[in-house]
CSV table of C-alpha atoms and ligand atoms in Angstrom, one decimal:
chain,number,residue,atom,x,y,z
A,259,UNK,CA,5.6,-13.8,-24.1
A,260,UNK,CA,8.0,-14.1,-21.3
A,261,UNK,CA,7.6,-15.7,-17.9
A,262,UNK,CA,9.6,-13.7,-15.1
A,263,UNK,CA,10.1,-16.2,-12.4
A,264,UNK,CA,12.7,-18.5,-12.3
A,265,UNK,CA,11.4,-22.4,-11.3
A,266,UNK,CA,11.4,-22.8,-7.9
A,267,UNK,CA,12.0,-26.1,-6.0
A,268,UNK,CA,8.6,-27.9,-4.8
A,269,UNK,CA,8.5,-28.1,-1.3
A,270,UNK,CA,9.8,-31.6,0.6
A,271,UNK,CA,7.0,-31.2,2.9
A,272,UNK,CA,4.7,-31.3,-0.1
A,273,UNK,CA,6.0,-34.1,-1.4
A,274,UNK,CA,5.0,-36.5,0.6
A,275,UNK,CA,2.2,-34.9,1.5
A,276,UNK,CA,1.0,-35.5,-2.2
A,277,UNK,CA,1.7,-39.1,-1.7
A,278,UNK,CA,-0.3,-39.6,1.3
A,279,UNK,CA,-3.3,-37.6,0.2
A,280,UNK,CA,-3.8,-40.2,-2.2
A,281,UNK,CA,-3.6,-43.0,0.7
A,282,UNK,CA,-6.3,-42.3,3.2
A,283,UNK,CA,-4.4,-45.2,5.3
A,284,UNK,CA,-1.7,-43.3,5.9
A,285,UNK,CA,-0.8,-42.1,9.5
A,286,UNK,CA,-0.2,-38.4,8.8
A,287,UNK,CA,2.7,-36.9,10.9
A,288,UNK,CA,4.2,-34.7,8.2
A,289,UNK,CA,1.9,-31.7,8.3
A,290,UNK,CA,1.3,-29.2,10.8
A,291,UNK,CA,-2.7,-28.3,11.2
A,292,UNK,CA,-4.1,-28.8,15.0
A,293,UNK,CA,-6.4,-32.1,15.4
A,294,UNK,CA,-9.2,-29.9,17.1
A,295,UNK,CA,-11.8,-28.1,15.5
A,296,UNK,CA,-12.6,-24.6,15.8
A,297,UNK,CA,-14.4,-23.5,18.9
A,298,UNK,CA,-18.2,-23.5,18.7
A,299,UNK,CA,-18.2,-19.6,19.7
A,300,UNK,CA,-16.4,-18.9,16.7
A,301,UNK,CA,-18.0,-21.2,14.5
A,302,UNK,CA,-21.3,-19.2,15.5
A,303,UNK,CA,-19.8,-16.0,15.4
A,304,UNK,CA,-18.9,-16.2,12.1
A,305,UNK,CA,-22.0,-17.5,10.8
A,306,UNK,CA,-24.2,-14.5,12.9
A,307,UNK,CA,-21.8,-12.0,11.3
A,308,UNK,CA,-23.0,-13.5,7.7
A,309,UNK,CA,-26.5,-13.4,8.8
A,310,UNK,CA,-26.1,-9.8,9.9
A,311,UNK,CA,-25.2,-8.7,6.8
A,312,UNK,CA,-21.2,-8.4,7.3
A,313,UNK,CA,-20.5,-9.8,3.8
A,314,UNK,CA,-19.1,-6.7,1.7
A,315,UNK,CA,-15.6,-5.3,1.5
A,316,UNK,CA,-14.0,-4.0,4.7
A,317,UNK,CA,-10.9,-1.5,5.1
A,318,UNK,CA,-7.8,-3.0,3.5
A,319,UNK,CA,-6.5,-2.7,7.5
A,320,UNK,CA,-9.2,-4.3,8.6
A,321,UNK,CA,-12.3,-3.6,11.1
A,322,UNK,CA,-11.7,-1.4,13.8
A,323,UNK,CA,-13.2,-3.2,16.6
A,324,UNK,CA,-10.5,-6.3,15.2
A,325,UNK,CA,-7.5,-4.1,14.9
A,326,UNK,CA,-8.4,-2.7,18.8
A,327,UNK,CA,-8.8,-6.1,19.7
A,328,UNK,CA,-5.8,-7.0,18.3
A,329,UNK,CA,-3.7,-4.0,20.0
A,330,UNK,CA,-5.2,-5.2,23.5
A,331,UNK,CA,-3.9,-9.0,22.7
A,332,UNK,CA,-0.3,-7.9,21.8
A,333,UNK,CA,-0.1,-6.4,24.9
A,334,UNK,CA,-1.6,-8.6,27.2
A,335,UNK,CA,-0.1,-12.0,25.2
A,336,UNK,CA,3.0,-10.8,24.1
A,337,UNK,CA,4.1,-7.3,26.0
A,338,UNK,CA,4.0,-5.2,23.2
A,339,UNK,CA,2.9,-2.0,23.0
A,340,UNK,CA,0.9,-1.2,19.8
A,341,UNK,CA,-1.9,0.7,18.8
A,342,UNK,CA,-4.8,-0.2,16.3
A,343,UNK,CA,-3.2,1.8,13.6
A,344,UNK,CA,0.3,-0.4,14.3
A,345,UNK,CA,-1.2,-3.8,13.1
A,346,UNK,CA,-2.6,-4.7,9.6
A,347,UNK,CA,-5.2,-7.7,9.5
A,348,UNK,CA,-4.4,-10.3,6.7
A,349,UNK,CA,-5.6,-13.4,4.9
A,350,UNK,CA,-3.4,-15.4,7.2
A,351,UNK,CA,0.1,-15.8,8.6
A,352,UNK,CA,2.3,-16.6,4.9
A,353,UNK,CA,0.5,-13.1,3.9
A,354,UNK,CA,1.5,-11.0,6.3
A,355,UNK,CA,5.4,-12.4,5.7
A,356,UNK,CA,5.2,-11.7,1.7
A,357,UNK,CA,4.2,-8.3,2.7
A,358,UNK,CA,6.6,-7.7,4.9
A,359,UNK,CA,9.3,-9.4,2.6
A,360,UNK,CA,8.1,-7.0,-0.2
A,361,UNK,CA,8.3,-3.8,2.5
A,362,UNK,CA,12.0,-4.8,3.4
A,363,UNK,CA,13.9,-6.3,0.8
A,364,UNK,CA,15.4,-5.1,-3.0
A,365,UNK,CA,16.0,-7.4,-5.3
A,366,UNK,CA,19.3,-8.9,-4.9
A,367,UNK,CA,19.1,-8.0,-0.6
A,368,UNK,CA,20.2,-10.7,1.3
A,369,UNK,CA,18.0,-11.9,4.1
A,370,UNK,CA,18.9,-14.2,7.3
A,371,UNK,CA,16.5,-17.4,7.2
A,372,UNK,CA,16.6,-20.1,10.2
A,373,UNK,CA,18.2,-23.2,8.9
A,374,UNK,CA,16.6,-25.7,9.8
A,375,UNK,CA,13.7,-23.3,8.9
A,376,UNK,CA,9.8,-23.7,7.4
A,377,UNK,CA,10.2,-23.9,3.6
A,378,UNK,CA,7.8,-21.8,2.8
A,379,UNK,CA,9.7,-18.6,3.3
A,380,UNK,CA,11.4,-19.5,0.4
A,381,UNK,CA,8.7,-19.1,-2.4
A,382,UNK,CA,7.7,-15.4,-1.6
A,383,UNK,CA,11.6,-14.5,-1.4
A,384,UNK,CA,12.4,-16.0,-4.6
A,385,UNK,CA,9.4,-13.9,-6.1
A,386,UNK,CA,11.3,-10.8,-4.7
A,387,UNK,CA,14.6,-12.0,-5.8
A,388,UNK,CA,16.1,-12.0,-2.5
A,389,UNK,CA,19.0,-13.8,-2.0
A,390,UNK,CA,18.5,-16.2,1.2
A,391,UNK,CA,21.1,-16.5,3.6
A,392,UNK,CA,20.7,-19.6,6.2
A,393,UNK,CA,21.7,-19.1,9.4
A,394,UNK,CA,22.6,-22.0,11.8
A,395,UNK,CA,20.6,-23.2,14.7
A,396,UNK,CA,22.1,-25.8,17.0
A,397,UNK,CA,20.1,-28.8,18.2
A,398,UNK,CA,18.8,-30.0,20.8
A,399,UNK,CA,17.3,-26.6,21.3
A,400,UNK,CA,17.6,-24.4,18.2
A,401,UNK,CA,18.0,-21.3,19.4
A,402,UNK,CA,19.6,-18.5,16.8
A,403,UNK,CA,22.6,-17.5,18.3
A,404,UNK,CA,24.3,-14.0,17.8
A,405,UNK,CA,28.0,-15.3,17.1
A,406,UNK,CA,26.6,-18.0,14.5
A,407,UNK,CA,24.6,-15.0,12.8
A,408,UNK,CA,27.3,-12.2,12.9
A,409,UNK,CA,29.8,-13.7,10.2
A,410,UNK,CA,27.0,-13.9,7.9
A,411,UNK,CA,26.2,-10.3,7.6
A,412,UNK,CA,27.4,-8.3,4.9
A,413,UNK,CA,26.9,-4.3,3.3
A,414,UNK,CA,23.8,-6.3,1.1
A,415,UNK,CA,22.2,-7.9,4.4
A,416,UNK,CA,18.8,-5.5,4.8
A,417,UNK,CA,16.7,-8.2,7.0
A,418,UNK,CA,16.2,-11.1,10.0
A,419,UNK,CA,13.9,-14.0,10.2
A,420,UNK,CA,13.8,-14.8,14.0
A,421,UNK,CA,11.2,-17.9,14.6
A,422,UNK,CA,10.1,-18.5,17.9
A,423,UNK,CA,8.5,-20.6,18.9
A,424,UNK,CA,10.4,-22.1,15.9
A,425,UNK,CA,9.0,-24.2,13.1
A,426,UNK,CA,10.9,-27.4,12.9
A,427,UNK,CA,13.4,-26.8,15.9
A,428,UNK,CA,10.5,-25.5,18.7
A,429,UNK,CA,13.2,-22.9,20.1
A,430,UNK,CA,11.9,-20.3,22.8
A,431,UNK,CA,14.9,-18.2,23.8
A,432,UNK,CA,15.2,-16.4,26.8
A,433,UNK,CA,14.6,-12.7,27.3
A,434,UNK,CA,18.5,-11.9,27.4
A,435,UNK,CA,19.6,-13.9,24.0
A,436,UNK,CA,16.4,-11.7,22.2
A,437,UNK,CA,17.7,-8.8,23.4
A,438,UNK,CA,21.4,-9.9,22.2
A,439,UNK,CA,19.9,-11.0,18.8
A,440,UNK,CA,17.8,-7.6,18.5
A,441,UNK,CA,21.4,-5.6,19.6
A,442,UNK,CA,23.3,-7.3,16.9
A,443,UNK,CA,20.4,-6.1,14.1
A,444,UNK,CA,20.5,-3.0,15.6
A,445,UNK,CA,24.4,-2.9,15.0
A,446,UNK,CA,23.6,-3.6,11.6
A,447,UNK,CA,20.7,-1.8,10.8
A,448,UNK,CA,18.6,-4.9,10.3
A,449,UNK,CA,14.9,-5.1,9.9
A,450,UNK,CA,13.5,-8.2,12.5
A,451,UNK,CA,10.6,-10.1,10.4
A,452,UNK,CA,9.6,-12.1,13.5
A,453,UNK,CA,7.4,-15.2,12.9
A,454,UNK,CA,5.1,-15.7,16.1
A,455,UNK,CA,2.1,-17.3,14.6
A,456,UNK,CA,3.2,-20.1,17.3
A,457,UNK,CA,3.5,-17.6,20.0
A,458,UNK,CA,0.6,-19.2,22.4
A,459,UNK,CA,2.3,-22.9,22.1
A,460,UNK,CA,4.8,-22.2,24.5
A,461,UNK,CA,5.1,-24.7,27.1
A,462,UNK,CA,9.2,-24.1,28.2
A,463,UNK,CA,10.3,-20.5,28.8
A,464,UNK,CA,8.7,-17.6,28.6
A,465,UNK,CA,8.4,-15.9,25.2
A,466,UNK,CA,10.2,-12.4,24.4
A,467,UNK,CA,9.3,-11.1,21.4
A,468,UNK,CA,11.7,-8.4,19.7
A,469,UNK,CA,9.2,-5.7,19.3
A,470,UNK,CA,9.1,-5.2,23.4
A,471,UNK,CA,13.3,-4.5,22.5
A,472,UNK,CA,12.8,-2.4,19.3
A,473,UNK,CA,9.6,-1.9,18.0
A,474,UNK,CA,10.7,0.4,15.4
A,475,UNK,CA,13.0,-2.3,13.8
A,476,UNK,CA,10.6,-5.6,14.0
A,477,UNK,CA,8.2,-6.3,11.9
A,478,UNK,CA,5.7,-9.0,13.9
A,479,UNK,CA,4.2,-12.2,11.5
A,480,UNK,CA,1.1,-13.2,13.3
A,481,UNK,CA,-2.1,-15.9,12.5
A,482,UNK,CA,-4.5,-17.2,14.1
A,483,UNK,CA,-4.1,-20.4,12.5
A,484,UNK,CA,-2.5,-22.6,15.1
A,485,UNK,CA,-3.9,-21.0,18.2
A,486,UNK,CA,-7.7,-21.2,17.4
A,487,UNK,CA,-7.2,-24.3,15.1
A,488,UNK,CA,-8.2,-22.4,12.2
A,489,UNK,CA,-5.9,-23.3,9.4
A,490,UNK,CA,-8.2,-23.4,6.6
A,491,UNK,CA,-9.8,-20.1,7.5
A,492,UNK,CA,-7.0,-18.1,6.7
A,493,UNK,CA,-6.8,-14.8,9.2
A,494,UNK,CA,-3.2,-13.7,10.3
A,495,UNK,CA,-2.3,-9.9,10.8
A,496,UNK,CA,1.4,-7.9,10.9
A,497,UNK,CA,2.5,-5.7,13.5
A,498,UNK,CA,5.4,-2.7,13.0
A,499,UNK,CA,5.7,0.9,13.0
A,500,UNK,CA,3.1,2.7,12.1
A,501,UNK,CA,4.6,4.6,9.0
A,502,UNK,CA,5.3,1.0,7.7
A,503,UNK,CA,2.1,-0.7,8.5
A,504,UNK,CA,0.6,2.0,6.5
A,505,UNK,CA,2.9,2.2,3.4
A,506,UNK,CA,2.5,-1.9,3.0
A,507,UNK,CA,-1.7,-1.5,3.5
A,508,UNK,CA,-1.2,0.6,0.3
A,509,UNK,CA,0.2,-3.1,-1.2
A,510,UNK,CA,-2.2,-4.8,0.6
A,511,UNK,CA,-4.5,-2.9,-1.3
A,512,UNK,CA,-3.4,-4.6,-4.6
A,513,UNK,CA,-3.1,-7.5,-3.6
A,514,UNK,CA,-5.8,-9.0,-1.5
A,515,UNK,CA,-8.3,-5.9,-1.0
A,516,UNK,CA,-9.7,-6.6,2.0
A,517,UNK,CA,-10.4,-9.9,4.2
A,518,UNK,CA,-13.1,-11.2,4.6
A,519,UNK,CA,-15.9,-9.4,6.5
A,520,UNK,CA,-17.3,-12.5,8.2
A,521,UNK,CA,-14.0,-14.1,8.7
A,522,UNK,CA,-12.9,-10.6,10.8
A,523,UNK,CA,-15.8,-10.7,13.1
A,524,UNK,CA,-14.8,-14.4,14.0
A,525,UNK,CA,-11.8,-13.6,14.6
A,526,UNK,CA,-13.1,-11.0,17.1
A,527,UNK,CA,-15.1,-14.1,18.7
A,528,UNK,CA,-11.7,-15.9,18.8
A,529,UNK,CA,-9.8,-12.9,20.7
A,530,UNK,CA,-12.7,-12.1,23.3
A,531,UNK,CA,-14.5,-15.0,23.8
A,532,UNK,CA,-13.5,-18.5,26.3
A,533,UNK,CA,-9.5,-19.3,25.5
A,534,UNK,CA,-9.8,-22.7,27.4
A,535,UNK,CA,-9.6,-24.5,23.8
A,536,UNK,CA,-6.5,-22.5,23.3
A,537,UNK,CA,-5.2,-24.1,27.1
A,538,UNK,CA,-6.1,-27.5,26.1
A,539,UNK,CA,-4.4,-27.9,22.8
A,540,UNK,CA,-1.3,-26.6,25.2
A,541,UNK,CA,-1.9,-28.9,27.4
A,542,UNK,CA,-2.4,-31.6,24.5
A,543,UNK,CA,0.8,-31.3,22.9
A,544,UNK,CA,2.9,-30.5,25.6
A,545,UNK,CA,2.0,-34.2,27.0
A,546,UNK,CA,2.5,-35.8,23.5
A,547,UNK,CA,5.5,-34.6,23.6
A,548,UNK,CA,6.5,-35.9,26.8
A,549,UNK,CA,4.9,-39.1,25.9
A,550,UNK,CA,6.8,-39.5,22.6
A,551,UNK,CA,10.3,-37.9,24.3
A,552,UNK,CA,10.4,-40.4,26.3
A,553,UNK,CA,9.4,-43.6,24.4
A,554,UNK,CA,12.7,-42.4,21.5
A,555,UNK,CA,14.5,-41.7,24.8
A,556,UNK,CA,14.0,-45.5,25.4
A,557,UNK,CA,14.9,-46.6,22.2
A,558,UNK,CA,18.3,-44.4,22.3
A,559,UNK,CA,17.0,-42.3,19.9
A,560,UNK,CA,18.1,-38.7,19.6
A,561,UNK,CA,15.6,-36.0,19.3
A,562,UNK,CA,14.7,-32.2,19.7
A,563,UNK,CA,13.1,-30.7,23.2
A,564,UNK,CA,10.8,-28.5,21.7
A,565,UNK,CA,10.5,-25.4,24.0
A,566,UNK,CA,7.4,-24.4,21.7
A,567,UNK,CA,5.2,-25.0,18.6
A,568,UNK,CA,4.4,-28.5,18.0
A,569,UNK,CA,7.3,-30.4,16.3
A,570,UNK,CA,9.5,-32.9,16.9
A,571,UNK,CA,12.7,-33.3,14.5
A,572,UNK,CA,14.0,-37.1,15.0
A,573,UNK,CA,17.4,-37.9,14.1
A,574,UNK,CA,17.3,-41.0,11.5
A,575,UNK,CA,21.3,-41.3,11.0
A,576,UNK,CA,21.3,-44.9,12.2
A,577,UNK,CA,19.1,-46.0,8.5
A,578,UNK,CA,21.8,-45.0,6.7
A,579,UNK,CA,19.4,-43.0,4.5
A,580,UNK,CA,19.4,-39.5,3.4
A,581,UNK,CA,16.1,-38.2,4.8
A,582,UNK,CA,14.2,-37.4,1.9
A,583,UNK,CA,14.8,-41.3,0.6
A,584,UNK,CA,13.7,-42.1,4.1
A,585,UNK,CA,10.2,-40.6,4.2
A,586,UNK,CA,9.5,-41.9,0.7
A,587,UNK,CA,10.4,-45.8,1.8
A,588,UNK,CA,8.8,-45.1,5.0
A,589,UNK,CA,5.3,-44.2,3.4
A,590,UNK,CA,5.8,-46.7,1.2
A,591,UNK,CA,6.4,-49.6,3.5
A,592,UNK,CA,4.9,-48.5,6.5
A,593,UNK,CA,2.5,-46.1,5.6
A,594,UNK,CA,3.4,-43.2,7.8
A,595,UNK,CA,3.6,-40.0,6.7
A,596,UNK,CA,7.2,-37.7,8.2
A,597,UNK,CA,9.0,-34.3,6.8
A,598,UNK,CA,12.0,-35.1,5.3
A,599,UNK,CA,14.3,-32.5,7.7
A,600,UNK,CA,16.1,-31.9,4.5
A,601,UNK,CA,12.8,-30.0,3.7
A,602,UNK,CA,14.0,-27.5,6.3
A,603,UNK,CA,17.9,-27.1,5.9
A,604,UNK,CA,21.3,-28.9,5.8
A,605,UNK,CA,21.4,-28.5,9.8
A,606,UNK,CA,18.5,-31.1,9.6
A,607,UNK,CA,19.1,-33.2,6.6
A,608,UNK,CA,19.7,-36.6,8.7
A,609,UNK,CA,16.3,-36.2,10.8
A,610,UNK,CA,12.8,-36.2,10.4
A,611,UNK,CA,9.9,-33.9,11.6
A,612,UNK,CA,6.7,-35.3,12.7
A,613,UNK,CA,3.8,-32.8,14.1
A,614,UNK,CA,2.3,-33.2,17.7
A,615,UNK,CA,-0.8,-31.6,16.3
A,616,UNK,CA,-1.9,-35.0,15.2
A,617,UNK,CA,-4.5,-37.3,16.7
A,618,UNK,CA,-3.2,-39.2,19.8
A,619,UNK,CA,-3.9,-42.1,18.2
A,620,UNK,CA,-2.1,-41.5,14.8
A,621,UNK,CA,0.7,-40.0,16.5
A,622,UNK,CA,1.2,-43.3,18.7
A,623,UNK,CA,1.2,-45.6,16.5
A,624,UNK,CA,3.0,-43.4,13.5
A,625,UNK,CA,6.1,-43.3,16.7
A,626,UNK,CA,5.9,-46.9,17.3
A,627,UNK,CA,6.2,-48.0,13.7
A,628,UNK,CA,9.2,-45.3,13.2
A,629,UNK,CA,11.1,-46.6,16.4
A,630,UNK,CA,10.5,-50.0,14.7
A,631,UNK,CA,12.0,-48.9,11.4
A,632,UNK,CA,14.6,-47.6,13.3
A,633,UNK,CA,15.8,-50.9,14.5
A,634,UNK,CA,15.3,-52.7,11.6
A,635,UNK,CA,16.5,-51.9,7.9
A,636,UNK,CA,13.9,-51.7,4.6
A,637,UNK,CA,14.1,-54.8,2.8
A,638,UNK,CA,16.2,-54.7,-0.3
B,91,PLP,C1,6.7,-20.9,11.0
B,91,PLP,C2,5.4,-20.6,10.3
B,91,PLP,N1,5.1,-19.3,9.9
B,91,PLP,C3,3.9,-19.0,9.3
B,91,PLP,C4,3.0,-20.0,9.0
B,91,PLP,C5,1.8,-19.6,8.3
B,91,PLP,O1,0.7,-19.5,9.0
B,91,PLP,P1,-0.7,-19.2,8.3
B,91,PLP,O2,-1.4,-20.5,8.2
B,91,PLP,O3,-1.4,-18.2,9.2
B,91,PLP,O4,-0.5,-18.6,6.9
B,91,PLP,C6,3.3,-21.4,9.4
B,91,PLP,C7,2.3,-22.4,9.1
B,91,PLP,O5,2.6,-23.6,9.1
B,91,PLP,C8,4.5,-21.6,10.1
B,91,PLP,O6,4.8,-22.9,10.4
């Protein structure tokens, strides 16, 4: 027998993740899942949609009344225009990307990824055998940027990952440098695979997505993981044309069937029901990060100004540590748990990431121990 995929690198989020799990002591600032649970509506909704008898396969696309919900969202959240037959319900944000990725790219295509980026983009492109390309993004606000992109394009470039809000940097560009980044794919007959799952943490800016430029290019990644706190539930969906939506159903087909029945009519819940949870988490992190902005501020400590999302990337040059050796010492010593940026890119390699989705508490003191650790070296 003969295995086809090359080893892949594990992820440096991961890690230490796998570290701390085993340390229930551990102040966990490494991953990204929102402190709050979901929102009793939903909760119930799911559990009446069980009851009712919605527990059988549903249309790989999904249920109607979702997918029309769905259409009515992107337009009212995000200015898009779609119809129900545009948009493609999926077991969570990370599937809808594979798809996508599988829809765009050859074997051997290159593809523009974010650097500093979320490593997980990596795992479904190797499976494709794409060859990633990073593309720059410039602290303190990350935004991609046209000129940094256009040198990197060649005859075997087919795709673009934009991410914004942006997963570690937090960027939210303005309208104008979308449209510029959208031109220059245009120029090159680019497909846009644009991440959004963070679209309703924006608390900076006001988010443009691509598809209100050229919908016929971009490919929208969207979950309803972050905004209704529903990680573990796994419910994303893909917007794009509709000739594409349909010819990657026909994958979707093969690969995860149909989602699950319950899990739809929640998210229908989610959509149409109360979004003041949805406010509040806003709310939530936009003051943590003000909070914690200001106490590294204080300590002369540089940092990101995350327009969006809920990350903060914190520059750790003055350890003298590479970042990865960092958040292993740092566990170990101090029992806080950080992404090694290095996880992300070489743009980030001499910071770490911590989440603002994490307990106010746990986020407090997991800050004040780091700013300590700052100003004081590991013992030998
Ligand atoms: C940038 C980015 N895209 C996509 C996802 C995946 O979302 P989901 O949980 O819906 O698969 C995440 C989750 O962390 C993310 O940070």
């Amino acid at each position: 027998v003969r295995w086809a995929l090359a080893d892949l690198p594990v992820s440096g989020i991961r890690e230490i993740m796998n570290v701390a799990l085993g340390r229930p002591e551990v102040l966990r600032l490494e991953t990204g899942e929102p402190d709050a649970s979901p929102a009793p509506h939903i909760l119930e909704a799911y559990v009446k949609a069980s009851r009712d008898g919605h527990n059988r396969y549903t249309a790989t696309e999904g249920i109607p009344a979702l997918r029309e919900a769905l259409a009515e969202k992107l337009a009212r959240v995000n200015g898009v225009a779609r119809t129900a037959e545009e948009i493609l319900v999926s077991p969570g944000g990370i599937a809808s990307l594979w798809l996508v990725f599988r829809g765009t790219l050859r074997a051997g295509d290159e593809i523009l990824v974010p650097d500093p980026g979320w490593p997980d983009y990596l795992g479904g492109l190797a499976s494709l055998e794409a060859r990633v390309v990073p593309y720059p993004l410039d602290p303190p606000r990350y935004w991609p940027d046209p000129a940094r992109l256009e040198p990197l394009i060649t005859p075997r470039t087919r795709a673009l990952v934009l991410n914004c809000p942006g997963n570690p940097g937090g960027a939210v560009p303005s309208a104008e440098r979308v449209e510029a980044l959208v031109d220059l794919a245009r120029a090159h007959d680019l497909w846009i695979v644009s991440d959004e799952v963070y679209d309703e943490m924006v608390y900076e800016g006001v988010l443009a997505s691509p598809a209100t430029f050229d919908p016929e290019r971009t490919l929208q990644v969207m979950s309803f993981a972050k905004t209704y706190a529903l990680t573990g539930w796994r419910l994303g969906y893909l917007a794009g044309p509709r000739w594409a939506v349909e010819s990657l159903t026909r994958v979707a087909m093969g690969v995860w069937s149909s989602v699950s029945e319950p899990l739809q009519y929640a998210g229908l819940a989610a959509l149409t029901g109360p979004q003041d949870q949805v406010g509040e988490m806003r709310r939530r992190y936009r003051e943590r990060r003000d909070r914690v902005l200001s106490w590294l501020d204080d300590a002369g400590i540089e940092a990101s100004q995350p327009q969006g999302a809920f990350y903060l990337l914190v520059d750790i040059t003055r350890s003298g540590m590479d970042s990865r050796s960092f958040a292993f010492r740092f566990l170990a010593e101090d029992g806080v748990g950080v992404a090694p940026g290095s996880a992300f890119g070489a743009v980030s390699r001499h910071m770490v990431r911590l989440s603002l989705a994490s307990p106010d508490a746990v986020l407090d003191e997991g800050v004040r121990r780091l700013i300590r650790r700052l100003g004081t070296s590991f013992p030998a």
